[in-house]
mmCIF file of C-alpha atoms in Angstrom:
data_model
loop_
_atom_site.group_PDB
_atom_site.id
_atom_site.type_symbol
_atom_site.label_atom_id
_atom_site.label_comp_id
_atom_site.label_asym_id
_atom_site.label_seq_id
_atom_site.Cartn_x
_atom_site.Cartn_y
_atom_site.Cartn_z
ATOM 1 C CA MET Q 1 17.904 -13.263 68.485
ATOM 2 C CA ALA Q 2 20.962 -15.566 69.463
ATOM 3 C CA GLY Q 3 22.734 -13.720 66.208
ATOM 4 C CA CYS Q 4 22.289 -10.209 67.099
ATOM 5 C CA VAL Q 5 25.414 -8.328 68.012
ATOM 6 C CA ALA Q 6 25.314 -4.710 69.489
ATOM 7 C CA ARG Q 7 27.803 -2.478 69.351
ATOM 8 C CA ARG Q 8 26.233 0.694 68.185
ATOM 9 C CA ALA Q 9 22.686 2.078 68.465
ATOM 10 C CA LEU Q 10 20.535 4.441 66.990
ATOM 11 C CA ALA Q 11 18.944 6.198 69.945
ATOM 12 C CA VAL Q 12 15.090 7.594 69.395
ATOM 13 C CA GLY Q 13 13.641 8.170 72.606
ATOM 14 C CA SER Q 14 13.296 5.632 74.629
ATOM 15 C CA ARG Q 15 13.319 3.238 71.647
ATOM 16 C CA TRP Q 16 16.792 1.327 70.893
ATOM 17 C CA TRP Q 17 17.882 -0.042 67.005
ATOM 18 C CA SER Q 18 20.668 -2.076 67.036
ATOM 19 C CA ARG Q 19 22.967 -4.019 64.301
ATOM 20 C CA SER Q 20 25.821 -6.111 64.085
ATOM 21 C CA LEU Q 21 28.772 -4.434 62.856
ATOM 22 C CA THR Q 22 31.344 -7.411 63.147
ATOM 23 C CA GLY Q 23 31.886 -7.360 59.566
ATOM 24 C CA ALA Q 24 30.802 -11.451 59.303
ATOM 25 C CA ARG Q 25 29.675 -12.448 55.875
ATOM 26 C CA GLY Q 26 25.842 -13.011 55.710
ATOM 27 C CA PRO Q 27 22.459 -11.058 56.970
ATOM 28 C CA ARG Q 28 22.986 -8.856 60.167
ATOM 29 C CA PRO Q 29 20.122 -9.315 62.234
ATOM 30 C CA LEU Q 30 18.378 -5.974 63.224
ATOM 31 C CA CYS Q 31 16.774 -5.752 66.889
ATOM 32 C CA ALA Q 32 14.523 -3.237 68.604
ATOM 33 C CA ALA Q 33 14.186 -2.841 72.261
ATOM 34 C CA GLY Q 34 11.213 -1.194 73.808
ATOM 35 C CA GLY Q 35 9.863 0.368 77.381
ATOM 36 C CA ALA Q 36 10.331 3.202 79.387
ATOM 37 C CA GLY Q 37 13.614 5.030 80.335
ATOM 38 C CA ALA Q 38 16.068 6.202 78.570
ATOM 39 C CA PHE Q 39 18.557 3.209 76.948
ATOM 40 C CA PRO Q 40 22.249 3.631 77.005
ATOM 41 C CA PRO Q 41 24.147 5.235 74.480
ATOM 42 C CA ALA Q 42 26.253 1.969 73.749
ATOM 43 C CA ALA Q 43 26.194 -1.453 74.537
ATOM 44 C CA THR Q 44 28.756 -4.323 73.473
ATOM 45 C CA THR Q 45 26.446 -7.047 73.796
ATOM 46 C CA THR Q 46 27.128 -10.537 71.911
ATOM 47 C CA THR Q 47 23.789 -12.233 72.991
ATOM 48 C CA ARG Q 48 20.359 -11.911 74.397
ATOM 49 C CA ARG Q 49 21.691 -13.795 77.257
ATOM 50 C CA HIS Q 50 24.496 -11.717 77.792
ATOM 51 C CA LEU Q 51 22.043 -8.539 77.384
ATOM 52 C CA SER Q 52 19.565 -9.616 80.111
ATOM 53 C CA SER Q 53 22.214 -9.860 82.664
ATOM 54 C CA ARG Q 54 24.053 -6.730 83.926
ATOM 55 C CA ASN Q 55 24.134 -5.229 80.935
ATOM 56 C CA ARG Q 56 20.184 -4.603 79.956
ATOM 57 C CA PRO Q 57 18.461 -1.962 81.809
ATOM 58 C CA GLU Q 58 15.692 -2.868 83.367
ATOM 59 C CA GLY Q 59 12.204 -2.833 81.288
ATOM 60 C CA LYS Q 60 14.074 -3.348 78.055
ATOM 61 C CA VAL Q 61 13.412 -6.449 76.094
ATOM 62 C CA LEU Q 62 14.999 -6.612 72.159
ATOM 63 C CA GLU Q 63 12.139 -8.015 69.954
ATOM 64 C CA THR Q 64 13.278 -8.893 66.426
ATOM 65 C CA VAL Q 65 12.774 -6.206 63.385
ATOM 66 C CA GLY Q 66 14.090 -7.725 60.634
ATOM 67 C CA VAL Q 67 17.793 -7.906 58.708
ATOM 68 C CA PHE Q 68 19.510 -5.444 57.458
ATOM 69 C CA GLU Q 69 20.573 -5.147 53.732
ATOM 70 C CA VAL Q 70 23.445 -3.678 52.466
ATOM 71 C CA PRO Q 71 22.297 -0.203 51.141
ATOM 72 C CA LYS Q 72 22.407 0.876 47.734
ATOM 73 C CA GLN Q 73 25.335 3.041 45.979
ATOM 74 C CA ASN Q 74 23.597 3.207 42.924
ATOM 75 C CA GLY Q 75 20.413 2.508 41.217
ATOM 76 C CA LYS Q 76 16.973 3.375 43.806
ATOM 77 C CA TYR Q 77 14.804 1.573 46.405
ATOM 78 C CA GLU Q 78 11.692 0.284 45.118
ATOM 79 C CA THR Q 79 7.939 0.401 46.058
ATOM 80 C CA GLY Q 80 7.338 -1.120 49.286
ATOM 81 C CA GLN Q 81 11.114 -1.355 50.403
ATOM 82 C CA LEU Q 82 11.167 -1.402 54.301
ATOM 83 C CA PHE Q 83 14.012 0.741 56.251
ATOM 84 C CA LEU Q 84 15.260 2.883 59.029
ATOM 85 C CA HIS Q 85 16.026 6.074 58.825
ATOM 86 C CA SER Q 86 19.906 6.421 59.166
ATOM 87 C CA VAL Q 87 19.190 9.977 61.264
ATOM 88 C CA PHE Q 88 15.989 9.993 63.200
ATOM 89 C CA GLY Q 89 15.978 5.946 63.441
ATOM 90 C CA TYR Q 90 11.911 5.425 62.515
ATOM 91 C CA ARG Q 91 10.811 2.606 60.805
ATOM 92 C CA GLY Q 92 9.579 3.548 57.372
ATOM 93 C CA VAL Q 93 8.435 2.025 53.761
ATOM 94 C CA VAL Q 94 9.524 3.521 50.488
ATOM 95 C CA LEU Q 95 5.933 4.476 48.458
ATOM 96 C CA PHE Q 96 7.227 6.072 45.599
ATOM 97 C CA PRO Q 97 10.725 7.632 44.262
ATOM 98 C CA TRP Q 98 11.120 12.015 43.001
ATOM 99 C CA GLN Q 99 14.164 12.823 41.089
ATOM 100 C CA ALA Q 100 14.856 15.975 42.333
ATOM 101 C CA ARG Q 101 17.418 18.965 41.541
ATOM 102 C CA LEU Q 102 19.810 19.191 44.104
ATOM 103 C CA TYR Q 103 21.701 23.179 44.307
ATOM 104 C CA ASP Q 104 24.478 21.902 46.631
ATOM 105 C CA ARG Q 105 26.638 25.194 47.426
ATOM 106 C CA ASP Q 106 28.975 23.578 49.123
ATOM 107 C CA VAL Q 107 30.548 21.964 46.336
ATOM 108 C CA ALA Q 108 32.515 24.305 43.697
ATOM 109 C CA SER Q 109 30.760 24.076 40.059
ATOM 110 C CA VAL Q 110 33.036 23.160 37.471
ATOM 111 C CA ALA Q 111 31.486 24.964 34.842
ATOM 112 C CA PRO Q 112 30.226 28.143 36.524
ATOM 113 C CA GLU Q 113 29.187 29.394 32.917
ATOM 114 C CA LYS Q 114 26.832 26.473 31.791
ATOM 115 C CA ALA Q 115 25.819 26.505 35.891
ATOM 116 C CA GLU Q 116 21.722 26.025 36.451
ATOM 117 C CA ASN Q 117 21.015 28.513 38.581
ATOM 118 C CA PRO Q 118 17.424 29.758 38.944
ATOM 119 C CA ALA Q 119 18.137 31.816 41.740
ATOM 120 C CA GLY Q 120 19.952 34.880 41.353
ATOM 121 C CA HIS Q 121 20.442 38.288 43.542
ATOM 122 C CA GLY Q 122 23.860 37.848 44.747
ATOM 123 C CA SER Q 123 23.607 34.100 45.221
ATOM 124 C CA LYS Q 124 26.167 31.519 44.166
ATOM 125 C CA GLU Q 125 25.880 29.986 41.083
ATOM 126 C CA VAL Q 126 25.623 26.502 41.382
ATOM 127 C CA LYS Q 127 24.978 23.416 39.240
ATOM 128 C CA GLY Q 128 21.945 21.372 39.906
ATOM 129 C CA LYS Q 129 22.857 17.806 39.812
ATOM 130 C CA THR Q 130 19.761 15.066 40.033
ATOM 131 C CA HIS Q 131 19.484 13.249 43.333
ATOM 132 C CA THR Q 132 16.864 11.055 44.336
ATOM 133 C CA TYR Q 133 14.426 10.953 47.134
ATOM 134 C CA TYR Q 134 11.655 9.273 48.136
ATOM 135 C CA GLN Q 135 7.976 9.287 49.625
ATOM 136 C CA VAL Q 136 7.497 7.330 52.371
ATOM 137 C CA LEU Q 137 5.109 6.594 55.490
ATOM 138 C CA ILE Q 138 6.259 6.661 58.760
ATOM 139 C CA ASP Q 139 5.911 3.882 61.189
ATOM 140 C CA ALA Q 140 3.230 5.213 63.773
ATOM 141 C CA ARG Q 141 4.732 3.541 66.733
ATOM 142 C CA ASP Q 142 8.125 5.682 66.143
ATOM 143 C CA CYS Q 143 6.093 8.983 65.908
ATOM 144 C CA PRO Q 144 6.323 9.737 69.415
ATOM 145 C CA HIS Q 145 10.431 9.506 69.663
ATOM 146 C CA ILE Q 146 10.722 11.736 66.878
ATOM 147 C CA SER Q 147 8.366 14.073 67.344
ATOM 148 C CA GLN Q 148 10.818 16.933 69.179
ATOM 149 C CA ARG Q 149 12.776 16.839 66.299
ATOM 150 C CA SER Q 150 10.763 16.005 63.416
ATOM 151 C CA GLN Q 151 7.391 17.017 62.562
ATOM 152 C CA THR Q 152 5.320 13.902 61.768
ATOM 153 C CA GLU Q 153 2.537 16.130 59.862
ATOM 154 C CA ALA Q 154 5.434 16.606 57.355
ATOM 155 C CA VAL Q 155 2.856 17.381 54.516
ATOM 156 C CA THR Q 156 0.324 19.975 54.391
ATOM 157 C CA PHE Q 157 -1.903 20.521 51.177
ATOM 158 C CA LEU Q 158 -5.017 23.380 50.458
ATOM 159 C CA ALA Q 159 -8.521 22.342 50.429
ATOM 160 C CA ASN Q 160 -9.733 20.918 46.723
ATOM 161 C CA HIS Q 161 -12.224 23.744 46.987
ATOM 162 C CA ASP Q 162 -11.038 26.624 45.124
ATOM 163 C CA ASP Q 163 -12.176 29.082 47.494
ATOM 164 C CA SER Q 164 -10.792 27.641 50.898
ATOM 165 C CA ARG Q 165 -8.072 28.344 52.390
ATOM 166 C CA ALA Q 166 -7.994 25.722 54.730
ATOM 167 C CA LEU Q 167 -5.046 23.741 55.117
ATOM 168 C CA TYR Q 168 -4.644 19.164 55.967
ATOM 169 C CA ALA Q 169 -2.039 17.613 56.545
ATOM 170 C CA ILE Q 170 -1.231 13.872 56.364
ATOM 171 C CA PRO Q 171 0.173 12.337 59.365
ATOM 172 C CA GLY Q 172 3.091 9.864 59.175
ATOM 173 C CA LEU Q 173 4.233 11.341 55.335
ATOM 174 C CA ASP Q 174 7.767 12.021 54.726
ATOM 175 C CA TYR Q 175 10.617 12.778 52.008
ATOM 176 C CA VAL Q 176 13.784 10.921 52.784
ATOM 177 C CA SER Q 177 17.051 11.318 51.106
ATOM 178 C CA HIS Q 178 18.795 8.198 49.118
ATOM 179 C CA GLU Q 179 21.073 8.221 51.467
ATOM 180 C CA ASP Q 180 19.465 8.366 54.395
ATOM 181 C CA ILE Q 181 17.913 4.869 53.692
ATOM 182 C CA LEU Q 182 18.821 1.696 55.288
ATOM 183 C CA PRO Q 183 17.103 -1.144 54.209
ATOM 184 C CA TYR Q 184 16.323 -4.126 55.578
ATOM 185 C CA THR Q 185 13.640 -6.772 55.539
ATOM 186 C CA SER Q 186 11.339 -8.514 57.585
ATOM 187 C CA THR Q 187 9.149 -11.662 57.758
ATOM 188 C CA ASP Q 188 6.113 -9.838 58.849
ATOM 189 C CA GLN Q 189 2.958 -9.341 56.347
ATOM 190 C CA VAL Q 190 2.224 -6.155 58.267
ATOM 191 C CA PRO Q 191 5.835 -4.755 59.337
ATOM 192 C CA ILE Q 192 4.606 -0.918 59.335
ATOM 193 C CA GLN Q 193 2.226 0.332 61.261
ATOM 194 C CA HIS Q 194 -0.077 3.332 59.348
ATOM 195 C CA GLU Q 195 -3.357 3.471 58.453
ATOM 196 C CA LEU Q 196 -2.396 3.885 54.631
ATOM 197 C CA PHE Q 197 0.219 0.940 54.766
ATOM 198 C CA GLU Q 198 -2.474 -1.656 53.891
ATOM 199 C CA ARG Q 199 -4.531 0.768 51.270
ATOM 200 C CA PHE Q 200 -1.503 1.966 49.394
ATOM 201 C CA LEU Q 201 0.318 -1.519 49.871
ATOM 202 C CA LEU Q 202 -0.094 -5.565 48.795
ATOM 203 C CA TYR Q 203 2.165 -8.078 50.346
ATOM 204 C CA ASP Q 204 3.238 -10.884 47.738
ATOM 205 C CA GLN Q 205 6.089 -13.010 48.849
ATOM 206 C CA THR Q 206 6.715 -14.238 45.300
ATOM 207 C CA LYS Q 207 8.429 -10.042 44.706
ATOM 208 C CA ALA Q 208 11.424 -8.816 46.284
ATOM 209 C CA PRO Q 209 10.585 -6.341 48.513
ATOM 210 C CA PRO Q 210 7.546 -8.300 49.031
ATOM 211 C CA PHE Q 211 5.500 -5.154 48.959
ATOM 212 C CA VAL Q 212 3.833 -4.368 45.947
ATOM 213 C CA ALA Q 213 1.761 -0.915 45.434
ATOM 214 C CA ARG Q 214 -2.084 -1.699 45.046
ATOM 215 C CA GLU Q 215 -4.197 0.445 42.414
ATOM 216 C CA THR Q 216 -5.132 2.462 44.906
ATOM 217 C CA LEU Q 217 -1.516 4.277 45.737
ATOM 218 C CA ARG Q 218 -1.532 4.589 41.939
ATOM 219 C CA ALA Q 219 -3.983 6.655 41.567
ATOM 220 C CA TRP Q 220 -3.134 8.927 44.944
ATOM 221 C CA GLN Q 221 0.308 9.590 43.442
ATOM 222 C CA GLU Q 222 -1.634 10.658 40.117
ATOM 223 C CA LYS Q 223 -4.191 12.636 41.612
ATOM 224 C CA ASN Q 224 -1.535 14.455 44.208
ATOM 225 C CA HIS Q 225 0.937 14.660 41.852
ATOM 226 C CA PRO Q 226 1.260 18.562 42.257
ATOM 227 C CA TRP Q 227 1.617 19.472 45.755
ATOM 228 C CA LEU Q 228 3.742 16.192 46.642
ATOM 229 C CA GLU Q 229 6.282 16.813 43.613
ATOM 230 C CA LEU Q 230 9.484 17.220 45.010
ATOM 231 C CA SER Q 231 11.993 19.433 42.255
ATOM 232 C CA ASP Q 232 14.575 21.440 43.775
ATOM 233 C CA VAL Q 233 16.655 20.933 46.906
ATOM 234 C CA HIS Q 234 18.772 23.730 48.179
ATOM 235 C CA ARG Q 235 21.792 22.903 50.551
ATOM 236 C CA GLU Q 236 24.546 25.389 51.800
ATOM 237 C CA THR Q 237 26.940 25.020 54.671
ATOM 238 C CA THR Q 238 27.643 28.210 57.005
ATOM 239 C CA GLU Q 239 29.865 28.275 60.065
ATOM 240 C CA ASN Q 240 29.579 24.446 60.398
ATOM 241 C CA ILE Q 241 25.764 24.460 60.352
ATOM 242 C CA ARG Q 242 24.316 22.879 57.117
ATOM 243 C CA VAL Q 243 20.928 24.220 55.956
ATOM 244 C CA THR Q 244 18.858 22.399 53.454
ATOM 245 C CA VAL Q 245 15.595 23.423 52.135
ATOM 246 C CA ILE Q 246 13.068 21.877 49.681
ATOM 247 C CA PRO Q 247 10.254 24.263 48.455
ATOM 248 C CA PHE Q 248 7.012 23.037 47.029
ATOM 249 C CA TYR Q 249 4.390 24.876 45.421
ATOM 250 C CA MET Q 250 1.350 24.212 46.654
ATOM 251 C CA GLY Q 251 -1.084 26.214 44.560
ATOM 252 C CA MET Q 252 -3.068 29.249 44.189
ATOM 253 C CA ARG Q 253 -5.990 30.902 45.952
ATOM 254 C CA GLU Q 254 -8.416 33.902 44.464
ATOM 255 C CA ALA Q 255 -9.250 36.673 46.979
ATOM 256 C CA GLN Q 256 -10.683 39.883 46.043
ATOM 257 C CA ASN Q 257 -9.752 40.135 42.260
ATOM 258 C CA SER Q 258 -6.411 38.864 43.080
ATOM 259 C CA HIS Q 259 -4.316 35.704 43.291
ATOM 260 C CA VAL Q 260 -2.597 33.693 46.775
ATOM 261 C CA TYR Q 261 0.374 31.920 45.735
ATOM 262 C CA TRP Q 262 1.054 29.342 48.690
ATOM 263 C CA TRP Q 263 4.463 27.325 49.330
ATOM 264 C CA ARG Q 264 5.451 25.042 51.596
ATOM 265 C CA TYR Q 265 9.448 24.132 52.674
ATOM 266 C CA CYS Q 266 11.184 21.940 54.548
ATOM 267 C CA ILE Q 267 13.903 22.874 56.299
ATOM 268 C CA ARG Q 268 16.520 20.351 57.807
ATOM 269 C CA LEU Q 269 19.512 22.016 59.976
ATOM 270 C CA GLU Q 270 22.535 20.089 60.816
ATOM 271 C CA ASN Q 271 24.907 20.963 63.427
ATOM 272 C CA LEU Q 272 28.509 19.653 62.144
ATOM 273 C CA ASP Q 273 30.358 21.496 65.158
ATOM 274 C CA SER Q 274 31.735 20.392 68.742
ATOM 275 C CA ASP Q 275 29.415 22.795 70.130
ATOM 276 C CA VAL Q 276 26.094 22.929 71.159
ATOM 277 C CA VAL Q 277 24.264 25.557 69.348
ATOM 278 C CA GLN Q 278 20.672 27.202 69.905
ATOM 279 C CA LEU Q 279 18.093 28.282 67.616
ATOM 280 C CA ARG Q 280 17.171 31.851 68.456
ATOM 281 C CA GLU Q 281 15.796 33.500 65.311
ATOM 282 C CA ARG Q 282 14.486 32.967 62.416
ATOM 283 C CA HIS Q 283 15.405 35.528 59.583
ATOM 284 C CA TRP Q 284 13.927 35.412 55.865
ATOM 285 C CA ARG Q 285 14.578 37.641 53.144
ATOM 286 C CA ILE Q 286 11.517 37.384 50.350
ATOM 287 C CA PHE Q 287 12.029 38.424 46.407
ATOM 288 C CA SER Q 288 9.515 38.716 43.930
ATOM 289 C CA LEU Q 289 9.831 38.909 40.322
ATOM 290 C CA SER Q 290 8.437 42.599 40.495
ATOM 291 C CA GLY Q 291 11.669 43.295 42.543
ATOM 292 C CA THR Q 292 9.907 43.435 45.835
ATOM 293 C CA LEU Q 293 11.621 43.147 49.153
ATOM 294 C CA GLU Q 294 9.619 41.542 51.893
ATOM 295 C CA THR Q 295 11.832 40.567 55.262
ATOM 296 C CA VAL Q 296 9.924 38.082 57.534
ATOM 297 C CA ARG Q 297 11.297 37.066 61.288
ATOM 298 C CA GLY Q 298 10.753 36.028 64.523
ATOM 299 C CA ARG Q 299 11.367 34.176 67.378
ATOM 300 C CA GLY Q 300 12.662 30.140 66.747
ATOM 301 C CA VAL Q 301 10.817 28.214 64.253
ATOM 302 C CA VAL Q 302 6.744 27.941 64.939
ATOM 303 C CA GLY Q 303 6.872 29.007 68.730
ATOM 304 C CA ARG Q 304 10.022 26.605 69.387
ATOM 305 C CA VAL Q 305 13.628 27.598 70.108
ATOM 306 C CA SER Q 306 15.359 24.586 69.783
ATOM 307 C CA ILE Q 307 18.434 23.131 70.776
ATOM 308 C CA ILE Q 308 21.279 21.386 68.040
ATOM 309 C CA ARG Q 309 23.160 19.308 69.883
ATOM 310 C CA PRO Q 310 26.814 18.208 68.103
ATOM 311 C CA VAL Q 311 27.804 14.848 66.234
ATOM 312 C CA MET Q 312 26.947 11.898 69.152
ATOM 313 C CA PRO Q 313 29.649 8.839 68.768
ATOM 314 C CA VAL Q 314 27.290 6.577 69.574
ATOM 315 C CA ARG Q 315 25.027 7.193 66.358
ATOM 316 C CA SER Q 316 25.522 5.803 62.910
ATOM 317 C CA VAL Q 317 25.153 9.182 61.571
ATOM 318 C CA LYS Q 318 27.471 12.107 61.262
ATOM 319 C CA ALA Q 319 24.935 14.952 62.739
ATOM 320 C CA LEU Q 320 22.171 15.447 64.888
ATOM 321 C CA VAL Q 321 19.370 16.854 62.713
ATOM 322 C CA ILE Q 322 16.308 19.141 63.703
ATOM 323 C CA THR Q 323 13.764 19.179 60.806
ATOM 324 C CA ILE Q 324 11.220 22.181 60.501
ATOM 325 C CA PHE Q 325 8.521 21.276 58.423
ATOM 326 C CA ASN Q 326 5.251 23.275 57.414
ATOM 327 C CA PHE Q 327 6.950 26.392 57.602
ATOM 328 C CA ILE Q 328 3.875 27.848 55.182
ATOM 329 C CA VAL Q 329 4.384 31.432 53.779
ATOM 330 C CA THR Q 330 1.232 33.142 52.047
ATOM 331 C CA VAL Q 331 3.321 34.599 49.249
ATOM 332 C CA ALA Q 332 0.907 36.939 48.122
ATOM 333 C CA ALA Q 333 1.119 38.825 51.337
ATOM 334 C CA ALA Q 334 5.194 38.774 50.660
ATOM 335 C CA PHE Q 335 4.853 40.009 47.259
ATOM 336 C CA VAL Q 336 1.670 42.395 47.954
ATOM 337 C CA CYS Q 337 0.211 40.387 45.536
ATOM 338 C CA THR Q 338 -3.610 41.225 46.705
ATOM 339 C CA TYR Q 339 -2.794 45.191 46.363
ATOM 340 C CA LEU Q 340 -1.355 44.517 42.781
ATOM 341 C CA GLY Q 341 -4.229 42.843 41.138
ATOM 342 C CA SER Q 342 -4.378 40.125 38.338
ATOM 343 C CA GLN Q 343 -0.961 41.168 36.607
ATOM 344 C CA TYR Q 344 0.838 38.884 38.457
ATOM 345 C CA ILE Q 345 -0.659 35.660 37.199
ATOM 346 C CA PHE Q 346 2.455 33.075 36.988
ATOM 347 C CA ALA Q 347 2.609 30.168 35.341
ATOM 348 C CA GLU Q 348 3.374 26.724 36.958
ATOM 349 C CA MET Q 349 7.473 27.423 35.432
ATOM 350 C CA ALA Q 350 7.291 31.111 36.887
ATOM 351 C CA SER Q 351 6.006 30.064 40.389
ATOM 352 C CA ARG Q 352 9.173 27.794 40.380
ATOM 353 C CA VAL Q 353 11.249 30.407 39.755
ATOM 354 C CA LEU Q 354 9.835 32.307 42.179
ATOM 355 C CA ALA Q 355 10.233 29.831 45.035
ATOM 356 C CA ALA Q 356 13.641 29.167 43.942
ATOM 357 C CA LEU Q 357 14.626 33.081 44.617
ATOM 358 C CA ILE Q 358 12.594 32.825 48.041
ATOM 359 C CA VAL Q 359 15.106 29.696 48.916
ATOM 360 C CA ALA Q 360 17.995 31.820 47.453
ATOM 361 C CA SER Q 361 18.307 33.952 50.369
ATOM 362 C CA VAL Q 362 16.788 31.381 52.750
ATOM 363 C CA VAL Q 363 20.387 29.441 52.279
ATOM 364 C CA GLY Q 364 22.146 32.424 51.899
ATOM 365 C CA LEU Q 365 24.794 33.110 54.270
ATOM 366 C CA ALA Q 366 22.967 32.771 57.824
ATOM 367 C CA GLU Q 367 20.583 35.346 56.626
ATOM 368 C CA LEU Q 368 18.092 32.656 57.530
ATOM 369 C CA TYR Q 369 18.879 32.053 60.920
ATOM 370 C CA VAL Q 370 20.719 33.736 63.767
ATOM 371 C CA MET Q 371 22.092 31.154 65.666
ATOM 372 C CA VAL Q 372 24.067 31.740 69.049
ATOM 373 C CA ARG Q 373 26.323 29.709 69.771
ATOM 374 C CA ALA Q 374 26.868 28.609 73.618
ATOM 375 C CA MET Q 375 28.702 25.647 75.343
ATOM 376 C CA GLU Q 376 25.924 22.973 76.824
ATOM 377 C CA GLY Q 377 26.620 24.372 80.525
ATOM 378 C CA GLU Q 378 25.768 27.362 79.523
ATOM 379 C CA LEU Q 379 22.319 26.782 77.752
ATOM 380 C CA GLY Q 380 19.960 27.807 81.062
ATOM 381 C CA GLU Q 381 21.459 31.068 80.811
ATOM 382 C CA LEU Q 382 20.254 32.185 77.755
#
């Protein structure tokens, strides 16, 4: 612990991550402090002895977690890579990568006539670029500290029965963008607490990272690939609110001789402004291939009116983010497929195009959410 210099912290509830920012060469110790209460936003301690004096809040004890590695600018992280999430601060481990197409509407397309644009209806024409995301496990110890900003039951799926509409969730499973990975190493043979960690990964000290995929992980990935796969990511910033949307096609169910199509959406909101923003309403405009337009709106998201605060200077990220997972849309209801019968039997590719059409309106020019801005002192009046 002697070398743990704490000059900046990632605050996650009552848990505090610190790392050396001194510029000295060599491994940087990664430390964690647990205990009740809120940790101060920043510290300037240089040793544990110093920390244990007046600068250490009562009840906080630093524990060694591991050593930071240099984040990869190129290439992919391997299965078994330990990391901290640069935004939410939780500990996690990489299971396997996904190659997605990122449609960033904040970046002007160099050649719009050649742009890949699966979504029409007046949206900006953008060219998709390959971007790496990772399927990861979240450490169960950190889930309580991020539950207000990121739903930890991130991945839902339909039951295997063809006639069942039951939804199931896998707690502590997440999708993480490459730039959100802060890699580290640990000498602990079980550094992540998750019920699937030892079922999916095997400790092998001769490997780097020292955790390799078990056959159960490969079999699980192959079996569940259709509803796990991440293929398209859409991003746009409106009035300093950046919205990132990831659609997932979950499958089809038959109901009364017609077809019901299910999608799952991961939505991430980032407040890039200096003002506090309150999320008051959601507003969906959903287009079908048949030309049908459906509007869905309601208060907040999944029953909550969330507050998105501006950038916190003590954080090693540029925005505080609220992630809303599992906003499940029953597409058949939106497209009136239950009344039109089997003439709208979509192939997998058509389903993806249809999902992209929905996303086009989701990220388009503040049509997804109505944001009510207020300074922090005025939020109580809303």
